[in-house]
Coordinates of C-alpha atoms and ligand atoms in Angstrom, one line a residue:
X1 CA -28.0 8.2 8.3
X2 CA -31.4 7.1 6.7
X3 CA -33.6 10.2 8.5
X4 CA -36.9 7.5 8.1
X5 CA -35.1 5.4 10.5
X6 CA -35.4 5.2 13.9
X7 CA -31.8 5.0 16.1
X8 CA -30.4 2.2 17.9
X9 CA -27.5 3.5 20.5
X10 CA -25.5 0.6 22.6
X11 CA -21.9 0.4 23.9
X12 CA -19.8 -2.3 25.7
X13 CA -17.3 -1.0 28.1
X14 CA -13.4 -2.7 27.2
X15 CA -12.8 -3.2 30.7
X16 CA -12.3 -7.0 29.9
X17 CA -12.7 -10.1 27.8
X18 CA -16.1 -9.9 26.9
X19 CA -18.2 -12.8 27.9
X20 CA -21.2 -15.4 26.7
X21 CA -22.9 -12.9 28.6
X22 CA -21.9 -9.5 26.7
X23 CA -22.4 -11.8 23.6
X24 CA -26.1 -13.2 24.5
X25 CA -27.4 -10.1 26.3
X26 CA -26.6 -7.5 23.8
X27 CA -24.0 -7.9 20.8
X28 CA -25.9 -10.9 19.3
X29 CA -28.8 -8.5 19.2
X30 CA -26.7 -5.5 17.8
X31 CA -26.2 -7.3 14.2
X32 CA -30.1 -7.9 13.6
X33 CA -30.7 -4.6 14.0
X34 CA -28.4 -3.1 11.5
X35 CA -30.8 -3.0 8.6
X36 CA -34.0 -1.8 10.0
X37 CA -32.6 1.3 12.1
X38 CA -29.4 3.7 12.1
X39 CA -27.3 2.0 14.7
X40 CA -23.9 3.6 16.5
X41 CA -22.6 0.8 18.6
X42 CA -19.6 2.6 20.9
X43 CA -16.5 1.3 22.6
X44 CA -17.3 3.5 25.9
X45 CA -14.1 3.9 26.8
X46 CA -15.0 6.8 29.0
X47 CA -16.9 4.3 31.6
X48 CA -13.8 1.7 32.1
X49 CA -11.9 4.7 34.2
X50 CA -14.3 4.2 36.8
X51 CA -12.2 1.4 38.3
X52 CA -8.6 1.4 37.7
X53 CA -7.3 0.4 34.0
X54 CA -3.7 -0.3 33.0
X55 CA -3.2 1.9 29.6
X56 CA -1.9 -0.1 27.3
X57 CA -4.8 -2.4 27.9
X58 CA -7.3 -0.6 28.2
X59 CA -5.8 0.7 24.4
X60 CA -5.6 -3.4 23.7
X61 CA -9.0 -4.2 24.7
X62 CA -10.7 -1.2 22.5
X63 CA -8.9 -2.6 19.5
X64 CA -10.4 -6.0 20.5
X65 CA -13.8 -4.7 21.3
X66 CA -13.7 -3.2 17.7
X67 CA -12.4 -6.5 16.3
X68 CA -15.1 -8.6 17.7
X69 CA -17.6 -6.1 16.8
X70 CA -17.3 -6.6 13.0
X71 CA -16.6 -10.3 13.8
X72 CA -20.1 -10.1 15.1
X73 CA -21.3 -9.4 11.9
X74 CA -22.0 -5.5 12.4
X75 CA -21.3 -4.0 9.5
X76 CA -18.9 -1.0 9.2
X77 CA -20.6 0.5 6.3
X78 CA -24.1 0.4 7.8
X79 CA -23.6 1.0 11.8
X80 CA -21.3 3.9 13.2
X81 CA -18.6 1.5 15.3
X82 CA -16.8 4.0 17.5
X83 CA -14.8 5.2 20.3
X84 CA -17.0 7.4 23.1
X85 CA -13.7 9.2 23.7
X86 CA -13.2 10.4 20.2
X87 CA -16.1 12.1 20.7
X88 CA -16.2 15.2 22.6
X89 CA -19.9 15.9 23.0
X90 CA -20.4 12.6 25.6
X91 CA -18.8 14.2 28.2
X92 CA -20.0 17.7 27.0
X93 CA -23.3 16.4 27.6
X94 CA -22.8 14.7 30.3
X95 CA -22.0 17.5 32.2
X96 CA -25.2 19.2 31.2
X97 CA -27.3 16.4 32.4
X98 CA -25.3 16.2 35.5
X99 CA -27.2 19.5 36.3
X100 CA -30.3 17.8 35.7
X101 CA -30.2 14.6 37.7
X102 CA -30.1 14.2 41.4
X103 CA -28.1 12.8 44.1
X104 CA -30.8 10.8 45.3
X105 CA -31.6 8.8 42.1
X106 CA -28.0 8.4 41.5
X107 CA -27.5 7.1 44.8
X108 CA -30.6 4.3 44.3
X109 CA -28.1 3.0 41.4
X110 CA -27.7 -0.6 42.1
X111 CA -24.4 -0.6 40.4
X112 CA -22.9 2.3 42.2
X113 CA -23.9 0.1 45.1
X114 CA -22.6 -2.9 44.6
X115 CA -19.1 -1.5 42.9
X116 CA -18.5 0.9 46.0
X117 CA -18.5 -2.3 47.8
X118 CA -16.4 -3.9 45.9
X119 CA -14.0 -1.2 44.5
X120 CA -13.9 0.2 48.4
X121 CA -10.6 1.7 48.0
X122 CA -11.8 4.1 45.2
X123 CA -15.2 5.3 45.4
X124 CA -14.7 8.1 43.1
X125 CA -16.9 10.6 41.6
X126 CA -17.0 8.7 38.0
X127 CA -18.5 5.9 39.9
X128 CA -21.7 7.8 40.9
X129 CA -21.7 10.0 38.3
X130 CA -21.5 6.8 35.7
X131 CA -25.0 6.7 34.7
X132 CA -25.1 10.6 33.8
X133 CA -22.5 9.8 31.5
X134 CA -24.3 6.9 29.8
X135 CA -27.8 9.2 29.3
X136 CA -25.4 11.3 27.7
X137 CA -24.2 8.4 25.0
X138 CA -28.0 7.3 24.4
X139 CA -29.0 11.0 24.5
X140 CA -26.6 12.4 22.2
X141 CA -28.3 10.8 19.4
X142 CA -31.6 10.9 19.7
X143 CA -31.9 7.4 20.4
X144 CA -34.9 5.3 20.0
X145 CA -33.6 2.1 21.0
X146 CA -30.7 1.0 23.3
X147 CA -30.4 -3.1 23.3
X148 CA -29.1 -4.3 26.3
X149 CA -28.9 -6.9 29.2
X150 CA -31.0 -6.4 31.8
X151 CA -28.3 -5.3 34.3
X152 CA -28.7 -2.0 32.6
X153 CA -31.9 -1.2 33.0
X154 CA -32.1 0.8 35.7
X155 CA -29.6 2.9 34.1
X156 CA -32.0 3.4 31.2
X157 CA -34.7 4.5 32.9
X158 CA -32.9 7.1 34.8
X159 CA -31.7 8.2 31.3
X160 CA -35.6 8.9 30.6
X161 CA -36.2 9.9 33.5
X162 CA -33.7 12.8 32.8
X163 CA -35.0 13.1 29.2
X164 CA -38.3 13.9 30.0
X165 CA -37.5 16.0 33.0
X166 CA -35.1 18.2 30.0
X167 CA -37.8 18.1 27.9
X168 CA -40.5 19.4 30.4
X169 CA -38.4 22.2 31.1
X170 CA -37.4 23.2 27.6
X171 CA -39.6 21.8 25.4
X172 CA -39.4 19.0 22.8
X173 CA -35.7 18.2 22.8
X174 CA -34.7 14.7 24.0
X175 CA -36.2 11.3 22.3
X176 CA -36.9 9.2 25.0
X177 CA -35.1 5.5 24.6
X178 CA -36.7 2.0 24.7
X179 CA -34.9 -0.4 26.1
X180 CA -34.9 -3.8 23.9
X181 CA -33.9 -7.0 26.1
X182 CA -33.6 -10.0 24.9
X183 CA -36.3 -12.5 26.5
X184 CA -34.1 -15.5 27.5
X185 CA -30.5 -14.0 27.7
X186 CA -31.4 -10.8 29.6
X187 CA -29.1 -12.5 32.5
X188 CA -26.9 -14.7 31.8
X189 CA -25.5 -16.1 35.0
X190 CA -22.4 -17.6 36.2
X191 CA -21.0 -20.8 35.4
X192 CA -20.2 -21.8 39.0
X193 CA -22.2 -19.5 40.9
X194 CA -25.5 -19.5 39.0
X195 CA -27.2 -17.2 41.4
X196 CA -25.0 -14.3 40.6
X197 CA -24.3 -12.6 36.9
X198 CA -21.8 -14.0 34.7
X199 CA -19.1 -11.1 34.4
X200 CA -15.9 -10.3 32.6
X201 CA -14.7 -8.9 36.2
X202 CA -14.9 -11.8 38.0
X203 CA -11.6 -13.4 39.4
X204 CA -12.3 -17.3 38.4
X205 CA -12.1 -17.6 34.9
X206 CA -14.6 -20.6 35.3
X207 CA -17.3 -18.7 36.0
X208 CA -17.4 -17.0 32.7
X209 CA -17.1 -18.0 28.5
X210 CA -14.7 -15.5 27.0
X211 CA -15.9 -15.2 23.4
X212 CA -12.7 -16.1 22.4
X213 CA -11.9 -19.6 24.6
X214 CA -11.1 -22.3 22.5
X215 CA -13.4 -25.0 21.8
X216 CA -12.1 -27.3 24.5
X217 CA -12.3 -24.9 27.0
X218 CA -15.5 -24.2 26.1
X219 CA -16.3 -27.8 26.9
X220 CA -14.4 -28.4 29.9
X221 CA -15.6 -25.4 31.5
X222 CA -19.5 -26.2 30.7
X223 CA -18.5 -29.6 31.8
X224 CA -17.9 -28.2 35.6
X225 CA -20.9 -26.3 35.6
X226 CA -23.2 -26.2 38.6
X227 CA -26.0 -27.8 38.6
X228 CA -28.0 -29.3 41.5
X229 CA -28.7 -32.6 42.6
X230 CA -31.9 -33.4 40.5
X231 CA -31.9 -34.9 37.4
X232 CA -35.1 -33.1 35.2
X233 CA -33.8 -30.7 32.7
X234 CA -36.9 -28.1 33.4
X235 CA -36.7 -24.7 33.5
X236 CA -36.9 -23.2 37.4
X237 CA -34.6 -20.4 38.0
X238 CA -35.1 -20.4 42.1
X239 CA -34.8 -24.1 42.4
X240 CA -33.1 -25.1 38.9
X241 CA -30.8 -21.8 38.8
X242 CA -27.7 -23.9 37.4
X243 CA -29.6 -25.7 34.9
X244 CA -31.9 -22.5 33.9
X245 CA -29.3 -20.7 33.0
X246 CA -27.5 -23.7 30.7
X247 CA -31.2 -23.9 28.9
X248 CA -31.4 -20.1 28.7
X249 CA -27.7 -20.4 27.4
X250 CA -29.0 -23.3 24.6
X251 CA -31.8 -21.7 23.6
X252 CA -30.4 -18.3 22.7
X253 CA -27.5 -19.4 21.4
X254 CA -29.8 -21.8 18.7
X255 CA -32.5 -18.9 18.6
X256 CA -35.1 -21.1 19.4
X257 CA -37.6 -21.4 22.9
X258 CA -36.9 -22.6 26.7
X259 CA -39.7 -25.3 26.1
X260 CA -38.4 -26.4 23.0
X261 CA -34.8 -27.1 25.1
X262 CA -36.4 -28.8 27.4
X263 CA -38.5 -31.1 24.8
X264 CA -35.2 -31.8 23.4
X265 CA -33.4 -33.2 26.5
X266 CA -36.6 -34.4 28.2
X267 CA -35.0 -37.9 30.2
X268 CA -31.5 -36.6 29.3
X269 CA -28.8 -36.7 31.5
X270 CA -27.3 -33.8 33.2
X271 CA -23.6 -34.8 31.8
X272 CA -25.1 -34.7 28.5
X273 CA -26.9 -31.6 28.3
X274 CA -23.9 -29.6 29.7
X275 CA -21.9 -31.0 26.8
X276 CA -24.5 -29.9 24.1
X277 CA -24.7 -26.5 25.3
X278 CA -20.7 -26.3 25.1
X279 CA -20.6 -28.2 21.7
X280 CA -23.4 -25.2 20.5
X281 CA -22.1 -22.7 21.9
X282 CA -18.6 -23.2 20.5
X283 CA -19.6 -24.1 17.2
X284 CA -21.0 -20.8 17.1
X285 CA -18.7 -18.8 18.4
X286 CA -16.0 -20.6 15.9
X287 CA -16.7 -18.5 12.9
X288 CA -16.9 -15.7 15.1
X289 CA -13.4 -16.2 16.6
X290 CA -12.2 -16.8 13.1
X291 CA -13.0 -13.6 12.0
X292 CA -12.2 -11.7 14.7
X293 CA -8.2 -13.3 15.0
X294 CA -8.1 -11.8 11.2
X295 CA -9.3 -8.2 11.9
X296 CA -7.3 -8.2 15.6
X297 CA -4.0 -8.2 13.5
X298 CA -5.4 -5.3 10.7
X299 CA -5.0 -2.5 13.4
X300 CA -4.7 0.6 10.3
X301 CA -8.1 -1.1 9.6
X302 CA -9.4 -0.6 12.9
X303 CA -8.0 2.9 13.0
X304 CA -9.5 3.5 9.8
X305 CA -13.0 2.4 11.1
X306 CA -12.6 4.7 14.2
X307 CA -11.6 7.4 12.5
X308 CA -14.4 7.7 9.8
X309 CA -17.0 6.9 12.2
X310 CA -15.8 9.1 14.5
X311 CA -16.7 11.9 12.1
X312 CA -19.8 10.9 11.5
X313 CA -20.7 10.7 15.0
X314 CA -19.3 13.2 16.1
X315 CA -21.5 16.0 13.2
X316 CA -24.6 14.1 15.0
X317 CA -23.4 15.1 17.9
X318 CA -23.1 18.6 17.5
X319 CA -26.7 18.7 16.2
X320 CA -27.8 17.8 19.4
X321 CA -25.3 19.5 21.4
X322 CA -26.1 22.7 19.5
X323 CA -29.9 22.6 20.4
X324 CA -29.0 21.6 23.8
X325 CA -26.8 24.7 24.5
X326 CA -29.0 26.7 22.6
X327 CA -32.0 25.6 24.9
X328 CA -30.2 26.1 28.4
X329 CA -28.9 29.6 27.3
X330 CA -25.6 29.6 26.3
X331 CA -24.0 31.7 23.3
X332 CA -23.4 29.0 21.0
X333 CA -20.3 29.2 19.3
X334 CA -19.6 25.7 18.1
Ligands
TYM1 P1 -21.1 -3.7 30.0 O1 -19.9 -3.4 29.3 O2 -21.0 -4.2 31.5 O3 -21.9 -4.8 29.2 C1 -22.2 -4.7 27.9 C2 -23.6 -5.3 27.6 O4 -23.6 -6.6 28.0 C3 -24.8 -6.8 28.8 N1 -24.4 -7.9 29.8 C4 -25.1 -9.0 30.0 N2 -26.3 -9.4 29.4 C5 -26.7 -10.6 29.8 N3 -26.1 -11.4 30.8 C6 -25.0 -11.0 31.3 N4 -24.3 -11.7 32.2 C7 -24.4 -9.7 30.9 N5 -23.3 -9.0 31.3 C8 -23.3 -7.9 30.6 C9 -25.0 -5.5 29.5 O5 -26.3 -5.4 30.0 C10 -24.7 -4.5 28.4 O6 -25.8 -4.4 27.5 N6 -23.0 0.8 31.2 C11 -22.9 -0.2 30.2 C12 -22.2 0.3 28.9 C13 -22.8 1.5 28.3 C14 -24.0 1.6 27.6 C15 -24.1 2.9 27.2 C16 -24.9 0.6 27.2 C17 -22.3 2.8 28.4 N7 -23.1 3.6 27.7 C18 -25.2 3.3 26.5 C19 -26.0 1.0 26.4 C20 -26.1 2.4 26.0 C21 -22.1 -1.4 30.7 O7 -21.3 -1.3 31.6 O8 -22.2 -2.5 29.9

C-alpha cells in the first residue's frame, strides 16, 4: 500500500450473474482507478446470506466474481481482490458500529424496504442490519472513495453518517468516504421494464445482460427491448425511459456523451439503434468473456489470489480494528 495514496473500497455481492448493470455502474469504473489510489475490491460474501443461498453456489459464484474481476482488467498485483469472509475484522466491526447506528435510520433504508417486501418470508436481522455491515467494509480501511451505482447511496451516506458520529465521540478515527458514481450508468435499468433497475435477481432473464451472454443473445435480447411508440432517439427518462436507458447504455459502454449518441442516430430508426447498442456492447464484453472463461478454469489461481490478499487485508484491518477497540475501551489483545 502506497501510504501517498488515497483508498478506493468497493465490493459486489455473488448472489448472481452479474449484469450490464454491475458492469456499467461500478466494475468498469474499478479498473481506472487502480493506478492512482490503493484499491481493495471484495467479494462480500457476508451480504448474500441475507436472502437464502444454496452453498455450493454461492462458493461457484465467488470464484466467478473473482474470475470476472481480473477479466475486468483489475490487476492482482496492484488492487487487493478478496473475500469479505476471509476477513475477520468486517464483522468485528460491524458489530461495533451496530452500537453506533440507530433503528430509525436503518429502518429509512430503501433496500431493507423493498427486500422485506419481496423476501416476506424471511425478514431476518442480516436484512436490516445489512448496511452496518457494509460501513464496516468501507470503514475498515480507511476508505476515501467507494465507486458505485447509485442504488447504493443511501447506504453510503449512512456509513458517514456513522463515521462522523464515531469520530465526534472519540476523536479523529474514521475517514469519511466519497462516493464516486458514474454520470450516465449510475442506473442502469431494465431491458423490459425500463422504469425499474436492471438486476441480477430478477426472474426474466430478458430484463437483464449477464456479462457473460453470448453475442447473439446479446442481440436478440436488445432487440426485444422496450421502447415506446415514438420514433426520436432523444434523451427523456420520464417519457423516453426505454430508449434513455439504451443511450445511457451506448454511451457508457463507448465512453463517450448522451448528446454525442443522440447526434449519432439523429433520424435513425428505433430497430437500428437497439442493434448498435447490442453489437457495442457485445463487442466489448467479448475480450472480457474471453478472459474470464480462461481464469474460471485456474481455480489454485483464484485460491492463490484470495489467499495472499487476504493477508494483506486482513494486517490493514487490524490497524484499524486495534485503534477502534482501543478508542471504545477494550483491553486490546489482538
Ligand atoms: P450489488 O452486488 O447489488 O451491486 C454491485 C455494484 O453494482 C451497482 N449496480 C448498478 N449500477 C448501475 N445500474 C444498475 N442496474 C446496477 N445494479 C447494481 C451497485 O450500485 C454496486 O455498486 N451492498 C452492495 C455491495 C457492497 C458494497 C460494500 C459496495 C457491500 N459492501 C462496500 C461498496 C462498498 C451491493 O449489494 O451491491
Amino acid at each position: 500500500m502506497d501510504p501517498d495514496k488515497k483508498t478506493i473500497f468497493s465490493g459486489i455481492q455473488p448472489s448472481g450473474s452479474i449484469t450490464l448493470g454491475n458492469y456499467l455502474g461500478a466494475l468498469k469504473n474499478f479498473g481506472k482507478l487502480q493506478d492512482k489510489y490503493n484499491c481493495y475490491y471484495c467479494v462480500v460474501d457476508m451480504h448474500t446470506l441475507t436472502v437464502r443461498q444454496d452453498p455450493q453456489a454461492l462458493r461457484e459464484r465467488s470464484y466467478q466474481l473473482l474470475a470476472l474481476y481480473l477479466a475486468c482488467g483489475l490487476d492482482p498485483d496492484k488492487n487487493v481482490l478478496f473475500m469479505q469472509s476471509h476477513v475477520s475484522g468486517h464483522a468485528e466491526l460491524s458489530w461495533i458500529l451496530g452500537c453506533y447506528t440507530y433503528i430509525g435510520e436503518l429502518s429509512r433504508m430503501t433496500q431493507f424496504k423493498d427486500k422485506s417486501q419481496r423476501h416476506a418470508d424471511n425478514v431476518n436481522g442480516g436484512l436490516f442490519t445489512y448496511p452496518v455491515l457494509m460501513a464496516a467494509d468501507i470503514l475498515l480501511y480507511k476508505t476515501h472513495l467507494v465507486p458505485i451505482g447509485v442504488d447504493q447511496k443511501q447506504h453510503l451516506e449512512l456509513a458517514r453518517n456513522i463515521a462522523e458520529r464515531f469520530n465526534n465521540i472519540y476523536g479523529e478515527t474514521f475517514v469519511v468516504p466519497e462516493p464516486f458514481i458514474p454520470q450516465n450508468s449510475a442506473k442502469i435499468m431494465s431491458l423490459q421494464e425500463p422504469e425499474k433497475k436492471m438486476s441480477k435477481s430478477d426472474t426474466n432473464t430478458n430484463n437483464f445482460i449477464l456479462l457473460t451472454d453470448p453475442e447473439d443473445v446479446i442481440i436478440k435480447k436488445f432487440k426485444k427491448a422496450v421502447t415506446d411508440s415514438g420514433c426520436e432517439i432523444v434523451y427523456d427518462e420520464e417519457n423516453k425511459p426505454g430508449i434513455s436507458n439504451l443511450i445511457n447504455i451506448y454511451a457508457s459502454i463507448n465512453d463517450i456523451s448522451r448528446d454525442d449518441v443522440m447526434k449519432e442516430f439523429e433520424g435513425s430508426r428505433y430497430g437500428d439503434f437497439k442493434i448498435a447498442v447490442g453489437t457495442s456492447v457485445a463487442s466489448a464484453l467479448a475480450p472480457i468473456q474471453k478472459k474470464y472463461f480462461e481464469y474460471i478454469e485456474d481455480k489454485g489461481y483464484l485460491n492463490s489470489i484470495f489467499n495472499k490478499n487476504a493477508e494483506i487485508a486482513r494486517e490493514n484491518a487490524n490497524k484499524t480494528l486495534k485503534e477502534v477497540y482501543e478508542k471504545v475501551g477494550f483491553i486490546v489483545n489482538r
